[in-house]
Amino acid sequence: MRFRVLGPVSLSPRTPSAAKPRALLATLLVQAGEVVPAHSLIDELWGNEPPRTATTTLQVYVSQLRKILAEGPATTTGGLLVTRPPGYLLQIPDQEQDFDLPLFERLRTDGRTAYQRNDFTGASRLLGDALALWGGPALSGIPHGVRLESAAIRLDELRLEVLEQRIVADLRLGHHQELAGELLALANEHPLRETLHAHLMVALYRTGRGSDALRVYGRLRRSLVEELGVEPGPTLARLHERVLRRDPSLDWRAPVPPIPVDARPPAMRSDPGAASSTPGPTAPTLPAPTLPIPTPPVPTPPALPAAAPGFVGRHEELAQGERALRGGAGHPPVRVLAISGRAGVGKSVLALRLAHRLAGRFPDGQLLVCLRGPQGRPLTPLQAQAALLRGLLGDTAGPAVPTDPVELTDRLRRALNGRKLLLVLDDVASEEQVRPLLPPAEGSAVILIGRRTAAALDGAEHLVLDAVRPDDALELLRTAAGERITDDPAAAAEIARLCGYLPLALRVAAAALTARPHTTAAELAERLRDERTRLGVLREGDLDLRTSLLTGYQEAAPANQRAFRLLTLAPAPDFAAWTAGALLGVAPGAAHEVAEELVRAQLLEARPGGRPARYGFHSLLRVLAVELRDADAGGREQRRQAVERLCHAYLDLARYADGRLAPGRNWSAHALSGGSAALDETYRATLLDRAAIVGSSPLGWFRDEATGLVESVRQAHAAGLWHLVWELADSATGYFHVCAAWDDWEETHRLALDAALRAGNTSAEAVVRYGLGDLAWQRQEGRRALEHFTAAQRCFDRVGDRTGAARCRIGMADILLGQGRLGAAARRYGRALDQCLAAQDLWGKVAALNGLALVNLRKGRRDTATGQLAQCRRWAERLGDRRWAEYTRRTAARLAQDMPVAHESGAPAPAVSGGADGDVPGQYAVEVRPGMWLIGAAAGRTRRAPVPALSL
């Protein structure tokens, strides 16, 4: 079988006809001999929106490929395409014989080696053979995802590099006349590629067409200035000057004999590809050598560290980085790629892998420079310049590195000028630190690595890393830890989650398993569950997650360190700026700036989609922050004050939102204030804009903050802030009622009742018991509801709260109505209505009169019920309660049309009927409150069915 990717993707003797199976084949071919995860194949074929059947469809495509591959000779056990967790492996036994890409790579390497030995005839032949394998643009004829697009760009760039190397070899052989036409066509095809134009100028000059060579330079210069706003690079500029003055060194000279293989110096033998694009004696930039072995004019920087083994995932990020540094599709390569992200996210590993993949583009070398000193302090700009210069000069630097700032800058510029280098600058602290290090010449590039985004660097491409995807995290664990992870997938998934999908944490966890053969994955997961000791577990040898995470904290200003610790008291996984302001004791605007500074320092996350912005901790950074917070023994009182401020903020905003959501429901706010009203009002007046924070949707605000509101009740109870416990619980009752959040309602009110009893506050006890009675009624627990309403009414009577007592009577009447005891219900509704009229309780009047209307409706008195509902609607509109107003309008409209009461959707319901005082049972379905239905027949067999509330 023959495989082709250097042009249209094909498979001989038969290529899949459909596009996606061909794309699958291409993806497997460019990673032949490697396991390609199934999720990566799905991403490649369908992008970010795969169909629900993607996994099944992928298996179908794999089956189709296997049938085609089976048509060839059987050369491997199990076939060429095998399943290998977590994906598939394509095996090509004789790759150079059957696959054009490995053959191209071998011919390219052999050609470069021949060129270095001055065997230009052999180099031209080998490189020409490599180019002959191409049949068009790489990987053409198929749709490209991220992986294939990146591979196609890389392969097309390699083809151009091989073409340029072959042209240089032919120039060395004196084939100027033959090359002129080819180079004119190539320059037209690549109008901004300086290397090709340089070769064309040399070929034209050596065939007596010096004026044409100058015109070539003029056209290229105009194109660069008009399209990119840059001048030609120093190499081309020097060639232009040499053509103008007819420099004799540009004339062709016969090449020296090839250097025997054994006679090559160690420098040439160690890196056969280092001179792949360095011009020889006839190239545009260097005079012809007079010695067999040319000496390089400047030292070659030391090689980069090896790329980390077991690299997993990050395909999209690698593709983005390659596109940026290679250029393509009308976009020139960027000079600076800035990789940022929190500690432990894998920035350096990704940068080194990217640098190794791009090494061929930078023939003058690649250099890694760390911009921190031995103690972890950032280098000053001058120290950074000196460190880079020492790296460039290698062993020749020593004391020769100047100490004068001006001389140092000049020396560094000269060392960088005219060279095609890739600089990898690690642990970047600021833009000021790296600006003097950026190479002045075109052709060089810089990869910056740092926690902060270097946003102030003009023209930089930014690549921000986050934690890896869960499936990539599992693959990383499997790669690093082996069978014990594979054998227990549930434990592996838990380890990955507890590590926050952070690559460094995952590597430490894998190392911990490797170092302890007797420990199972499940045992490690159990040790990681305890947040108090998790960071201690994630330490093995010189891998220490805590130390890595601490670096950003230690560099933060003291005020930001304090904020990092206190924000762990936020009661929800994500929080708004006003929450941060309450905890820190500052206005929301100032808190927003602090939060943004923590985000820039990679100590906090800005959660996507939040309007306004919401913030949160990565799980491991939160563990660190809690550890630091609890270790601060002197901050205990600060923490208590922060919790109290936050509870006051929640209380004020919840009361405001509750007043918008259920106007008139909360009559008890003043009676419940346990000495907090003054502080609450002062805090609100100085720091909180309630209307701006709650916005136009109080229900939406409650939904966003419900988790935090419930947790704030727990925090207030734990801190002994009793009055805040019952006030917070009561302020959320309207939301709990609308959304049927019964579990949260139960928990908060149980804590509130305990707080009221501890504080001996009868008013608070009455309000909380009333809320528990309402909850029990909604849960169809009539006996418990009656007990709570009765106890609450006694408390209200003791403190002289007529409104509260009337509300309890309405609650008890609702229970009686549900039991079919219409006469008893009517008496309680009537007495409650009288009390609410006397107390000017508009909400109570609506609820009591609505109850009387329902009684009359059950007794068949439609006209009376219609009149009472009309009065309810008028009162509800005065109150400003849209839910009650719409409910009364809806019910009255059905009665006016002589319709049985039915669900809002129009589904039929049993007709309403009944007898005097409920003695004659009848079938009915009636909405007794907005969104609360009673459906059933006789007493004791009624059930309640909550329906969705109106959107507010």
Short mmCIF file of N, CA and C in Angstrom, two decimals, residues 578 611-612 649-650 652-661 689-702 704-705:
data_model
loop_
_atom_site.label_atom_id
_atom_site.label_comp_id
_atom_site.label_asym_id
_atom_site.label_seq_id
_atom_site.Cartn_x
_atom_site.Cartn_y
_atom_site.Cartn_z
N TRP A 578 -19.27 43.20 44.15
CA TRP A 578 -19.83 43.70 45.41
C TRP A 578 -19.54 42.73 46.56
N ARG A 611 -22.18 38.80 33.52
CA ARG A 611 -22.45 40.22 33.30
C ARG A 611 -23.28 40.72 34.46
N PRO A 612 -22.70 41.48 35.40
CA PRO A 612 -21.31 41.93 35.39
C PRO A 612 -20.33 40.80 35.69
N ALA A 649 -24.32 42.91 53.56
CA ALA A 649 -24.51 43.22 52.14
C ALA A 649 -25.55 42.30 51.53
N TYR A 650 -25.44 41.00 51.80
CA TYR A 650 -26.44 40.06 51.29
C TYR A 650 -27.83 40.42 51.79
N ASP A 652 -29.07 43.33 52.76
CA ASP A 652 -29.61 44.55 52.16
C ASP A 652 -30.07 44.29 50.73
N LEU A 653 -29.24 43.60 49.96
CA LEU A 653 -29.59 43.33 48.57
C LEU A 653 -30.76 42.35 48.47
N ALA A 654 -30.78 41.34 49.34
CA ALA A 654 -31.88 40.37 49.30
C ALA A 654 -33.20 41.02 49.68
N ARG A 655 -33.20 41.93 50.66
CA ARG A 655 -34.44 42.64 51.01
C ARG A 655 -34.93 43.47 49.84
N TYR A 656 -33.97 44.13 49.16
CA TYR A 656 -34.35 44.96 48.01
C TYR A 656 -34.93 44.08 46.90
N ALA A 657 -34.25 42.97 46.58
CA ALA A 657 -34.72 42.08 45.53
C ALA A 657 -36.05 41.44 45.92
N ASP A 658 -36.22 41.07 47.19
CA ASP A 658 -37.47 40.48 47.65
C ASP A 658 -38.61 41.47 47.53
N GLY A 659 -38.34 42.74 47.82
CA GLY A 659 -39.38 43.76 47.68
C GLY A 659 -39.81 43.94 46.23
N ARG A 660 -38.88 43.70 45.30
CA ARG A 660 -39.23 43.77 43.87
C ARG A 660 -39.92 42.49 43.40
N LEU A 661 -39.50 41.37 43.95
CA LEU A 661 -40.04 40.08 43.50
C LEU A 661 -41.42 39.82 44.09
N ASP A 689 -24.95 50.12 45.56
CA ASP A 689 -26.01 50.66 44.70
C ASP A 689 -26.95 49.50 44.41
N ARG A 690 -28.00 49.37 45.22
CA ARG A 690 -28.85 48.19 45.14
C ARG A 690 -29.50 48.04 43.77
N ALA A 691 -30.00 49.15 43.21
CA ALA A 691 -30.68 49.07 41.91
C ALA A 691 -29.73 48.59 40.82
N ALA A 692 -28.49 49.08 40.86
CA ALA A 692 -27.52 48.67 39.83
C ALA A 692 -27.12 47.21 39.99
N ILE A 693 -26.97 46.77 41.23
CA ILE A 693 -26.50 45.39 41.47
C ILE A 693 -27.60 44.38 41.18
N VAL A 694 -28.82 44.63 41.67
CA VAL A 694 -29.92 43.68 41.45
C VAL A 694 -30.41 43.75 40.01
N GLY A 695 -30.40 44.96 39.43
CA GLY A 695 -30.82 45.11 38.05
C GLY A 695 -32.32 45.00 37.87
N SER A 696 -32.72 44.72 36.63
CA SER A 696 -34.15 44.71 36.31
C SER A 696 -34.81 43.37 36.60
N SER A 697 -34.03 42.36 36.97
CA SER A 697 -34.60 41.03 37.22
C SER A 697 -34.22 40.56 38.62
N PRO A 698 -35.06 40.84 39.61
CA PRO A 698 -34.74 40.36 40.96
C PRO A 698 -34.68 38.84 41.03
N LEU A 699 -35.52 38.16 40.23
CA LEU A 699 -35.46 36.70 40.22
C LEU A 699 -34.11 36.22 39.68
N GLY A 700 -33.61 36.89 38.62
CA GLY A 700 -32.30 36.54 38.09
C GLY A 700 -31.20 36.76 39.11
N TRP A 701 -31.28 37.86 39.86
CA TRP A 701 -30.26 38.11 40.90
C TRP A 701 -30.30 37.00 41.95
N PHE A 702 -31.50 36.64 42.39
CA PHE A 702 -31.60 35.56 43.39
C PHE A 702 -31.01 34.26 42.85
N ASP A 704 -28.64 33.88 40.65
CA ASP A 704 -27.18 33.98 40.63
C ASP A 704 -26.59 33.85 42.04
N GLU A 705 -27.28 34.39 43.02
CA GLU A 705 -26.71 34.51 44.36
C GLU A 705 -27.28 33.51 45.36
#
